[in-house]
C-alpha positions as YAML, in Angstrom:
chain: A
units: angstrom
residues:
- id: 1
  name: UNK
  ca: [186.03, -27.33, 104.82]
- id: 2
  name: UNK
  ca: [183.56, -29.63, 102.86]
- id: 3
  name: UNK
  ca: [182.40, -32.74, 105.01]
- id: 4
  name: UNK
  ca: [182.69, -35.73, 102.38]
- id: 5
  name: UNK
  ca: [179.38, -37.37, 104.23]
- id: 6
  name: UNK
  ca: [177.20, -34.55, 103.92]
- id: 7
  name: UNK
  ca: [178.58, -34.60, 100.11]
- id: 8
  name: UNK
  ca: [177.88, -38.07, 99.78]
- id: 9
  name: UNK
  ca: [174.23, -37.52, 101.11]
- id: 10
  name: UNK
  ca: [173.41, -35.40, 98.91]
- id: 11
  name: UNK
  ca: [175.08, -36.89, 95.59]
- id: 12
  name: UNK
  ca: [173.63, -40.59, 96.40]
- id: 13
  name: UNK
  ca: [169.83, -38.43, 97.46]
- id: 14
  name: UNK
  ca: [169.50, -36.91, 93.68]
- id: 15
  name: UNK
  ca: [172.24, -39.30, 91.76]
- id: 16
  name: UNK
  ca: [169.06, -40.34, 89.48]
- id: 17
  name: UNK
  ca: [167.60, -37.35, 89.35]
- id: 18
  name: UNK
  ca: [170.59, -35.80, 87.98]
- id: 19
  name: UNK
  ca: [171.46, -38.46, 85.55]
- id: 20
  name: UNK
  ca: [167.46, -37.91, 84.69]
- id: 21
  name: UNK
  ca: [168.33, -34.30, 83.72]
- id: 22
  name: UNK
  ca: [171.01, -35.25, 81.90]
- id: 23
  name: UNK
  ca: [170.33, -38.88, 79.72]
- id: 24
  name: UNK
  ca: [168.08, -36.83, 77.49]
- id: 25
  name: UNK
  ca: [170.63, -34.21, 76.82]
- id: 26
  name: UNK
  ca: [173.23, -36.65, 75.44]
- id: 27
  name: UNK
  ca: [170.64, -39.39, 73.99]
- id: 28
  name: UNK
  ca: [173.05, -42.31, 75.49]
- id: 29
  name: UNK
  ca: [173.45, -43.89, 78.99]
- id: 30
  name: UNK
  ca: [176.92, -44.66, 78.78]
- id: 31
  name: UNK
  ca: [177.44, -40.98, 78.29]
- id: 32
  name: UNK
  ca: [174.98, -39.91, 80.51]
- id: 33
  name: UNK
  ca: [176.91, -41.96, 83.23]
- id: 34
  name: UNK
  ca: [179.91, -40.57, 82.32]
- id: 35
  name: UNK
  ca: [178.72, -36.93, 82.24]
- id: 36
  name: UNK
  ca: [177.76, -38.18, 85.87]
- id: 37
  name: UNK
  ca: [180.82, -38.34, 86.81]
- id: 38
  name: UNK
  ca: [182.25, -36.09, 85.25]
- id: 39
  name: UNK
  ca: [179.65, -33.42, 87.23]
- id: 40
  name: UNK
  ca: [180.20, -35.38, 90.81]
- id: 41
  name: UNK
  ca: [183.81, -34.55, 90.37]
- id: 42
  name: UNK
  ca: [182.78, -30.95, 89.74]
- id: 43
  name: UNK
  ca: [180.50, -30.52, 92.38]
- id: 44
  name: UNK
  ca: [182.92, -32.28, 94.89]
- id: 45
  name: UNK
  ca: [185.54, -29.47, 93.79]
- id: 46
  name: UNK
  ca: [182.75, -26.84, 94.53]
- id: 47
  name: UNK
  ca: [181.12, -28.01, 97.47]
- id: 48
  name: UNK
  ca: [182.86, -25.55, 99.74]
- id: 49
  name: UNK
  ca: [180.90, -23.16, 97.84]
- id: 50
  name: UNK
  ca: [177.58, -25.06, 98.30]
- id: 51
  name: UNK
  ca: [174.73, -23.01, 100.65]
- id: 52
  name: UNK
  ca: [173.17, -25.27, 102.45]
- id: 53
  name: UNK
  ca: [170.48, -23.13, 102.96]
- id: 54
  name: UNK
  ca: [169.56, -23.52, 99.58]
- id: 55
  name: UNK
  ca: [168.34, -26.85, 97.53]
- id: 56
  name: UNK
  ca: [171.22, -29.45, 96.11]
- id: 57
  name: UNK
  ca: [169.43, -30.37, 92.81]
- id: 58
  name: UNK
  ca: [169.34, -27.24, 91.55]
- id: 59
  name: UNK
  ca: [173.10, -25.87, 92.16]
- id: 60
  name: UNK
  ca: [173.45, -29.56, 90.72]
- id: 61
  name: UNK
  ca: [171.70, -28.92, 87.67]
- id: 62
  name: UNK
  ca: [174.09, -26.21, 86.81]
- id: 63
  name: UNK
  ca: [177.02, -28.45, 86.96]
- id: 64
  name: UNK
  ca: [175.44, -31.06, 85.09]
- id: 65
  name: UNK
  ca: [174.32, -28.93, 82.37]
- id: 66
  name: UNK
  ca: [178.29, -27.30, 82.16]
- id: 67
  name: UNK
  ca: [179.07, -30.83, 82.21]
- id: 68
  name: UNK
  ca: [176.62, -31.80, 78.99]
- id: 69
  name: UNK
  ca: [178.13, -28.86, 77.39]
- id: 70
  name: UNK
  ca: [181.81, -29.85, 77.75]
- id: 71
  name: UNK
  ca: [180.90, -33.56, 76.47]
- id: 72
  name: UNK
  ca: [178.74, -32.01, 73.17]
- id: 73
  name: UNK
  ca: [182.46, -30.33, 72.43]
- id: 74
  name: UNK
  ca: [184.56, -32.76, 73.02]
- id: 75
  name: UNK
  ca: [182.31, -35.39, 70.59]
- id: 76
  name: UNK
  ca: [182.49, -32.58, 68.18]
- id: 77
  name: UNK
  ca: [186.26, -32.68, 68.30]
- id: 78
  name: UNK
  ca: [185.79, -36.51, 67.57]
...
């Protein structure tokens, strides 16, 4: 089972740097922060699936970017 501080860790340690990766994606802070969330939820849902032998960011990264994706469509929708 997934250890919520050892999640937690990780998500506050590269927070920015996700939300880096993905403000330029969406053009908008508010929807950059949401996308945020929207990708913590994800990767909390995932964790248990998270190799800690490998690097956070970049398993991160994939969420986010499946995360900018999803918002793109649902704007479109708009």
């Amino acid at each position: 089972m997934a250890e919520p501080a050892e999640f937690v860790e990780l998500l506050v340690q590269h927070q920015h740097q996700l939300l880096r990766f993905i403000l330029p994606l969406v053009g908008d802070l508010n929807d950059a922060q949401d996308v945020l969330q929207e990708t913590a939820k994800a990767l909390w849902r995932k964790f248990g699936d998270y190799d800690p032998a490998q690097p956070f960011l970049p398993w991160a990264r994939q969420f986010a970017r499946n995360e900018v994706l999803m918002h793109h469509r649902r704007r479109k929708r708009i």
